[in-house]
Short mmCIF file of C-alpha atoms in Angstrom, two decimals:
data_model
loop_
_atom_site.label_atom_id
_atom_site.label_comp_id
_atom_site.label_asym_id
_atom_site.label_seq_id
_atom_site.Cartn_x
_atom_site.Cartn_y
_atom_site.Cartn_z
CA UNK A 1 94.30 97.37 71.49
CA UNK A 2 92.86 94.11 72.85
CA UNK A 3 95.36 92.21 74.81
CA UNK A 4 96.01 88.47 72.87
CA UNK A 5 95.27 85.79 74.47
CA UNK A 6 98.28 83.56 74.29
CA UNK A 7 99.76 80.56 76.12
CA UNK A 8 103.25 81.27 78.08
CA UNK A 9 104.52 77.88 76.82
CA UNK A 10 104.18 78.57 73.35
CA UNK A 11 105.97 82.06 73.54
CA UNK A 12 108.85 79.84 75.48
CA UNK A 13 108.79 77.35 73.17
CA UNK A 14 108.72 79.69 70.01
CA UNK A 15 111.53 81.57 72.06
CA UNK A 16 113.97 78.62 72.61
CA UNK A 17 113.02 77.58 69.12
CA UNK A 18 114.19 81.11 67.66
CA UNK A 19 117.39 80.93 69.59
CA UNK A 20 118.17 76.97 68.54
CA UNK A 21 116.47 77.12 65.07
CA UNK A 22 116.38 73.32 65.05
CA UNK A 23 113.38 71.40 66.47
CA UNK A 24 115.62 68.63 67.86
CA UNK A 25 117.74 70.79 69.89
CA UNK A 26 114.79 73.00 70.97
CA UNK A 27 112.86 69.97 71.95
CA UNK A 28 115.09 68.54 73.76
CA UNK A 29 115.82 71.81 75.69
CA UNK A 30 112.26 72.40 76.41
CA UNK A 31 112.30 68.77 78.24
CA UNK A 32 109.77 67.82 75.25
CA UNK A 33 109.31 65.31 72.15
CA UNK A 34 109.27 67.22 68.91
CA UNK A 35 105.99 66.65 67.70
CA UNK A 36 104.56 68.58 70.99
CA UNK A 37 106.97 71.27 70.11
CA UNK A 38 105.03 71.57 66.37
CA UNK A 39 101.96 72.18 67.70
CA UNK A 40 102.88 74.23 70.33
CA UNK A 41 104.22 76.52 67.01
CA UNK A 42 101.29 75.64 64.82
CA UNK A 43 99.07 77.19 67.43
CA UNK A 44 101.00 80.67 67.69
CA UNK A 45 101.31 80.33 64.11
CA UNK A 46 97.30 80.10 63.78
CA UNK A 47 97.21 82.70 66.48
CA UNK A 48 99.54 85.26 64.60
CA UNK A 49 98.37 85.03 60.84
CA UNK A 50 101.59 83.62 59.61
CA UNK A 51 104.30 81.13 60.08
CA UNK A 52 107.20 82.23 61.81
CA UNK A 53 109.55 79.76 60.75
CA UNK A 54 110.40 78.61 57.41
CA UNK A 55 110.43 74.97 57.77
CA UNK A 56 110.62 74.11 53.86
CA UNK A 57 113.86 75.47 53.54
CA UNK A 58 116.20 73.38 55.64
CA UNK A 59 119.62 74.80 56.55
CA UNK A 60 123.08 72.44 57.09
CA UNK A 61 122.39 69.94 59.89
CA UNK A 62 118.54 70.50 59.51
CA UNK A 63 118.61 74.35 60.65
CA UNK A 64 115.31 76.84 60.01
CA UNK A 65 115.12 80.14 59.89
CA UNK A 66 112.71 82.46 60.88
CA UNK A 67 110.31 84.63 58.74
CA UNK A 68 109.92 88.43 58.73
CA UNK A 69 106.84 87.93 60.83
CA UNK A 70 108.67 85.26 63.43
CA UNK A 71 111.66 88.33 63.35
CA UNK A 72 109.12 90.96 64.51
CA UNK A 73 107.72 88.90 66.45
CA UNK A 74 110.67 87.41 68.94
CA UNK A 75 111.66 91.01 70.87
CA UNK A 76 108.04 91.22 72.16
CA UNK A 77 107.80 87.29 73.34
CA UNK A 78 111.16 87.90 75.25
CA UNK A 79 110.14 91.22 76.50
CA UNK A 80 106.87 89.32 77.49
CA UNK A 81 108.55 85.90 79.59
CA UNK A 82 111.36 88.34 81.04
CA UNK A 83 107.93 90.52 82.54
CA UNK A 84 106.63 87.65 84.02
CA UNK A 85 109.35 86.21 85.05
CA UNK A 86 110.21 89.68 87.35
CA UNK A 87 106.81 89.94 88.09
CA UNK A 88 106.65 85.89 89.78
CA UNK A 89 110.18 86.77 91.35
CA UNK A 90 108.44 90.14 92.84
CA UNK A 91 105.46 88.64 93.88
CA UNK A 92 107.60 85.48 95.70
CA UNK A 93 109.46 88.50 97.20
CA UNK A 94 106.54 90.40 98.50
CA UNK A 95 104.74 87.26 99.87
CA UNK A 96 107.62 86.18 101.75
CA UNK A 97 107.87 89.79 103.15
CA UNK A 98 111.11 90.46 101.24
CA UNK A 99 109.94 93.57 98.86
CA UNK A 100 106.86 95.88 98.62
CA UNK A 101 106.29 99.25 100.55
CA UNK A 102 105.52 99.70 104.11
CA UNK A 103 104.33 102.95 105.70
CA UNK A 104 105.40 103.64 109.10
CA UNK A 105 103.90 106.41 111.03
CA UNK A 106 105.86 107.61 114.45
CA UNK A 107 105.62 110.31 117.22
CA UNK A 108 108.49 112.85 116.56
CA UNK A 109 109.86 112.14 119.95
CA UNK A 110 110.56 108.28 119.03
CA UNK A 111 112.55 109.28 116.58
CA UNK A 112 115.25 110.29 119.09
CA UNK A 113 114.70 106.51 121.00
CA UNK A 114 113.73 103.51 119.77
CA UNK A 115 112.74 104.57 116.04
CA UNK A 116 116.08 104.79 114.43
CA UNK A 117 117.44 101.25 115.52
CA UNK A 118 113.86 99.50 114.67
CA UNK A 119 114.37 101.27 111.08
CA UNK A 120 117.33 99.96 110.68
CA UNK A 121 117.14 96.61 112.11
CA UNK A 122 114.24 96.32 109.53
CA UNK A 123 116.43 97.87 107.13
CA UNK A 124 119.26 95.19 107.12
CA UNK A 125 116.77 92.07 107.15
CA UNK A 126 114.40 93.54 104.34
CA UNK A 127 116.78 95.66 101.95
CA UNK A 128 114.25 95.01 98.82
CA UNK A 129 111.10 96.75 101.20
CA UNK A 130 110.75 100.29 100.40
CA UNK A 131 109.94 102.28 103.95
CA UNK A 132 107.84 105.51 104.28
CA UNK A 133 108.37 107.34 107.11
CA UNK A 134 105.86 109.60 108.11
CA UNK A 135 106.14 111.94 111.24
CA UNK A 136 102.91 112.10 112.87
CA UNK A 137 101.17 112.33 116.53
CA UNK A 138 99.58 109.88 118.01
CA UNK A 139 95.91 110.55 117.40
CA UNK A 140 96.26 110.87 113.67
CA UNK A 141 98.50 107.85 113.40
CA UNK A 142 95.44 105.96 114.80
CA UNK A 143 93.35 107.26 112.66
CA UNK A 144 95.14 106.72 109.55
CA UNK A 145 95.76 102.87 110.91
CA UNK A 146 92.09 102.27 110.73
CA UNK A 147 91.80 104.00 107.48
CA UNK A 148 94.30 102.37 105.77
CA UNK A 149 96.68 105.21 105.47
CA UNK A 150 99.50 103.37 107.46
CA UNK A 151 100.46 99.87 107.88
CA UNK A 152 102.16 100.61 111.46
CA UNK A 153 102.09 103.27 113.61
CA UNK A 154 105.15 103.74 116.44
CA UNK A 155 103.35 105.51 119.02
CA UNK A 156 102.99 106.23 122.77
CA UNK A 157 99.95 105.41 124.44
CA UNK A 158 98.65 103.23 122.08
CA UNK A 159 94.83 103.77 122.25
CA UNK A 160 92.20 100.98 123.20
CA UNK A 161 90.66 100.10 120.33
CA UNK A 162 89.05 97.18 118.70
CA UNK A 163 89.94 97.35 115.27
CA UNK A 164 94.00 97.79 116.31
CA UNK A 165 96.66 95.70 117.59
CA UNK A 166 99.38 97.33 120.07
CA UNK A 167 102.67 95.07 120.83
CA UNK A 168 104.47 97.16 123.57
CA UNK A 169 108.15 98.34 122.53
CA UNK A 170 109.02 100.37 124.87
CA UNK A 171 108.44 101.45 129.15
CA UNK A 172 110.45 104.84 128.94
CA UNK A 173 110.44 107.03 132.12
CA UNK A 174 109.26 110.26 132.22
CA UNK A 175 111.88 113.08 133.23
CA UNK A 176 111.43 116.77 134.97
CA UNK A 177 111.89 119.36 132.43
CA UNK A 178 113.51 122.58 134.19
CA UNK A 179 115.14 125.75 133.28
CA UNK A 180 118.44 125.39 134.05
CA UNK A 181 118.25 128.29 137.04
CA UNK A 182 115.21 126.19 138.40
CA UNK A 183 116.16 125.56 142.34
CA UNK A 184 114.68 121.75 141.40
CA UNK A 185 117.90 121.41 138.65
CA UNK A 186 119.97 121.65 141.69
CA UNK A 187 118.85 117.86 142.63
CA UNK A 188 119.96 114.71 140.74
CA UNK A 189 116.17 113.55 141.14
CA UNK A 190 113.35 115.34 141.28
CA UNK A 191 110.10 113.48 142.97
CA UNK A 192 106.86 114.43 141.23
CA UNK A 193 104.82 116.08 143.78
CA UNK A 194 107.44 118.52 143.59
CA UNK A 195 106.63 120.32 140.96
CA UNK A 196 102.99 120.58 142.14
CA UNK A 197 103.27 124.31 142.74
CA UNK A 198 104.42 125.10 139.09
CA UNK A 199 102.90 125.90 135.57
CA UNK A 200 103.34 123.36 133.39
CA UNK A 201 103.95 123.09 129.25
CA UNK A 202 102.53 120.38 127.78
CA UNK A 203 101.66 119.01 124.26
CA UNK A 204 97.40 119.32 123.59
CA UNK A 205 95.62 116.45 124.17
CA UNK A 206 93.92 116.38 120.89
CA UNK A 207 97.83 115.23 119.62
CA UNK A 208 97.33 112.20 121.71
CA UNK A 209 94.98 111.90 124.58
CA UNK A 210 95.93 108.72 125.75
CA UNK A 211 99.89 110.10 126.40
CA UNK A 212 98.07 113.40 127.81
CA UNK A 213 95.93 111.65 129.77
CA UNK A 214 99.28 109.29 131.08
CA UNK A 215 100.92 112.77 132.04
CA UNK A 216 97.71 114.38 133.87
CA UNK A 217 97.43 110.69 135.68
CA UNK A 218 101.34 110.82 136.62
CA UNK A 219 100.86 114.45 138.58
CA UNK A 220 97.57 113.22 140.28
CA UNK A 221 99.05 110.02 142.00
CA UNK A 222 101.37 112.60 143.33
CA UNK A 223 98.69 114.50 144.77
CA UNK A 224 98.23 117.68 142.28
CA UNK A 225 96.42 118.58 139.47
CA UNK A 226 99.11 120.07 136.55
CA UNK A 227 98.54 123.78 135.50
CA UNK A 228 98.94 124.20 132.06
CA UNK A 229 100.23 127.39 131.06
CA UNK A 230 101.39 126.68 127.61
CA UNK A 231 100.83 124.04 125.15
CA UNK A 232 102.95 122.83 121.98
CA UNK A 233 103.08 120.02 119.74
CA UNK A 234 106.62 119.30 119.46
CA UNK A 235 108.93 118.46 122.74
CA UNK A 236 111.49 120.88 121.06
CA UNK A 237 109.21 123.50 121.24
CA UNK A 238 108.17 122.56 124.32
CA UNK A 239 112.03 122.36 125.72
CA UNK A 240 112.50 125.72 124.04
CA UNK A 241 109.42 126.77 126.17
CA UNK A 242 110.90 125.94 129.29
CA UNK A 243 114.19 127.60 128.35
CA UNK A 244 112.09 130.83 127.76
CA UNK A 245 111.01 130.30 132.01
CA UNK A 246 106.95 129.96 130.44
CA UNK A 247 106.87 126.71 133.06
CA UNK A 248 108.15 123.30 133.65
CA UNK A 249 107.22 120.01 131.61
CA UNK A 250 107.30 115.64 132.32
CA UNK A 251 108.40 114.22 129.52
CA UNK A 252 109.82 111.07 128.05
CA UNK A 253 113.17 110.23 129.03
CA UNK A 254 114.39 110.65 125.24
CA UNK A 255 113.81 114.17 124.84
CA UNK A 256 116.99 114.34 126.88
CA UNK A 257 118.29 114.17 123.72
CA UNK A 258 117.28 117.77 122.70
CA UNK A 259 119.99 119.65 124.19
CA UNK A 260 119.57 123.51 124.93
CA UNK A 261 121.64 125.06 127.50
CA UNK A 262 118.88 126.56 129.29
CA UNK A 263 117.26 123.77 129.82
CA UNK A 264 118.21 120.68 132.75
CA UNK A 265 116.52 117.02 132.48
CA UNK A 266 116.42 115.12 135.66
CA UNK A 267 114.82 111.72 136.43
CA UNK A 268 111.79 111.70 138.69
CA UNK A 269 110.22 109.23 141.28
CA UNK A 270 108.81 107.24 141.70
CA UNK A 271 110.20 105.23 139.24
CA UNK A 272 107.18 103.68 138.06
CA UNK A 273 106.34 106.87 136.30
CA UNK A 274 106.53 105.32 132.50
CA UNK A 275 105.10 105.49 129.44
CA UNK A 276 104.30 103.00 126.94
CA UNK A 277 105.50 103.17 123.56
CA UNK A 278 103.53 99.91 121.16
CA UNK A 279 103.80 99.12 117.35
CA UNK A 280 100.31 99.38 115.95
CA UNK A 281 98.41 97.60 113.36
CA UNK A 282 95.37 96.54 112.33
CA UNK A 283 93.94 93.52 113.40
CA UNK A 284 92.91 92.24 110.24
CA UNK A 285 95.98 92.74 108.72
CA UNK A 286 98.37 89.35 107.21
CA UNK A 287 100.91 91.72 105.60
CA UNK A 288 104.68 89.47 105.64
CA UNK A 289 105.52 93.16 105.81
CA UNK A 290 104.35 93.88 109.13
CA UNK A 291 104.96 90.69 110.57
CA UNK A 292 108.50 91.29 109.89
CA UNK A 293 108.70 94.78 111.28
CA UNK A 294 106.91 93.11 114.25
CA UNK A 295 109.34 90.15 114.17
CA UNK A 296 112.54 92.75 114.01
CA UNK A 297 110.92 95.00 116.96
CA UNK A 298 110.57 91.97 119.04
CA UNK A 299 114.06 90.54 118.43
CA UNK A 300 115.66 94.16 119.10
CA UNK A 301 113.50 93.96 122.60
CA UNK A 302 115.15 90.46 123.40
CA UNK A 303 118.59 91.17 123.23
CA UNK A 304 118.14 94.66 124.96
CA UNK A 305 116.60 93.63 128.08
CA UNK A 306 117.87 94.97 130.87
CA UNK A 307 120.56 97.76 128.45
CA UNK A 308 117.92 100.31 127.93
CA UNK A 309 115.39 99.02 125.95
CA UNK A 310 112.79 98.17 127.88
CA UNK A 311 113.48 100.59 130.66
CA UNK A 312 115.99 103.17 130.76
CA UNK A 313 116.40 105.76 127.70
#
């Protein structure tokens, strides 16, 4: 079926005139002089086939009444103003950033730091935005960025690239990942170059080079080079490797977080030994959506100065 071509004003006006079935009361709550409101009629009239009032059979007090086909008619014209009335309200709510759907990509460790309280931050502003949450490294939440698969991506690292924005969240320190029998978990802080002598677990680079990379460069300003032994995506795994005495591990400060009893965490110098954790967007990118994640991130940084969120985890 072809869609009709029709005027909102004269469904509205046939609308009010339904509900008031006089033309002077109509009229005067459409803000209009009567004669306007005829023709606005006459011309759905014209458009329909057939009158939808019966105007030659005047009521008490100068009252119509509406024919079969102005009945039929009247559910569909308030089914049709009611649509477009949500659908202005939804599109005033999405421009102003205040509904619509945002996809959010983050490194599984962030969702033991900074992820939950950005979420719902975000959350409490914007309760009309729908949020997907999708767990991903940082390699294929870049990816996905520049491919339109994710509006933001919460990652660590972020990587240098010209098509992508990265607004720093986050300088979390690394800490020395030990079994608990390690002679090092006997020390309150553990300075990198000791554990040059040791096998190390560590996630694969292809998960995120630039947060490998950060690791490898962390070790070599203390004067080693780390042995990998083993290798695993997730810093559970990893912490479970470590339990099982398969090596040691830097990580970020948050996996602290994963308790196992075999396992001890333990801060490391020199202290500058951080890593970066940026929201990332595209560059091209106007969504309200993300500016308000962007705008909630920032505000969250403000106020936590110098309690954790910029620096200790």
């Amino acid at each position: 079926m072809d869609r009709p071509e029709l005027a909102l004003h004269q469904l509205h006006a046939f609308a009010v005139l339904a509900e008031e079935l006089h033309f002077g009361r109509a009229a005067e709550r459409l803000g209009i002089a009567q004669p306007p409101l005829s023709q606005q009629i006459g011309r759905l009239e014209r458009r329909v086939g057939h009158p939808l009032f019966e105007r030659g059979r005047r009521g008490p007090g100068g009252r119509i009444a509406l024919t079969p086909a102005g009945r039929e008619l009247l559910p569909a014209a308030r089914r049709a103003l009611d649509e477009v009335a949500a659908g202005l309200d939804a599109a005033r709510r999405t421009g102003s950033g205040q509904a619509g759907r945002l996809r959010i990509g983050f490194a599984a460790s962030l969702a033991l730091t900074v992820l939950p309280r950005i979420v719902r931050a975000y959350g409490d502003r914007h309760p009309g935005v729908e949020l997907e949450i999708r767990e991903m490294t940082s390699a294929p939440q870049a990816a996905a960025l520049r491919e339109g698969g994710l509006d933001v991506g919460l990652l660590r690292e972020p990587p240098d690239d010209d098509d992508l924005v990265a607004e720093p969240v986050l300088a979390e320190p690394f800490v020395a990942v030990l079994p608990a029998g390690h002679p090092l978990a006997a020390r309150r802080v553990v300075p990198v170059a000791a554990l040059a002598g040791e096998s190390f677990v560590l996630l694969p680079r292809a998960a995120g080079p630039a947060f490998h990379d950060r690791i490898v460069e962390v070790c070599r300003q203390a004067g080693f080079e780390p042995r990998v032994r083993q290798r695993a995506v997730e810093w559970q795994t990893v912490s479970a490797l470590v339990e099982a005495g398969l090596g040691v591990s830097l990580a970020p400060a948050g996996i602290r977080r994963v308790r196992l009893a075999g396992v001890a965490y333990r801060r490391v110098t020199p202290g500058t030994a951080r890593t970066t954790v940026a929201l990332c967007h595209r560059r091209d990118d106007s969504s309200p959506l993300v500016a308000g994640l962007l705008e909630t991130a920032r505000d969250l940084r403000g106020r936590g100065r110098g309690s954790g969120w910029t620096g200790r985890t």
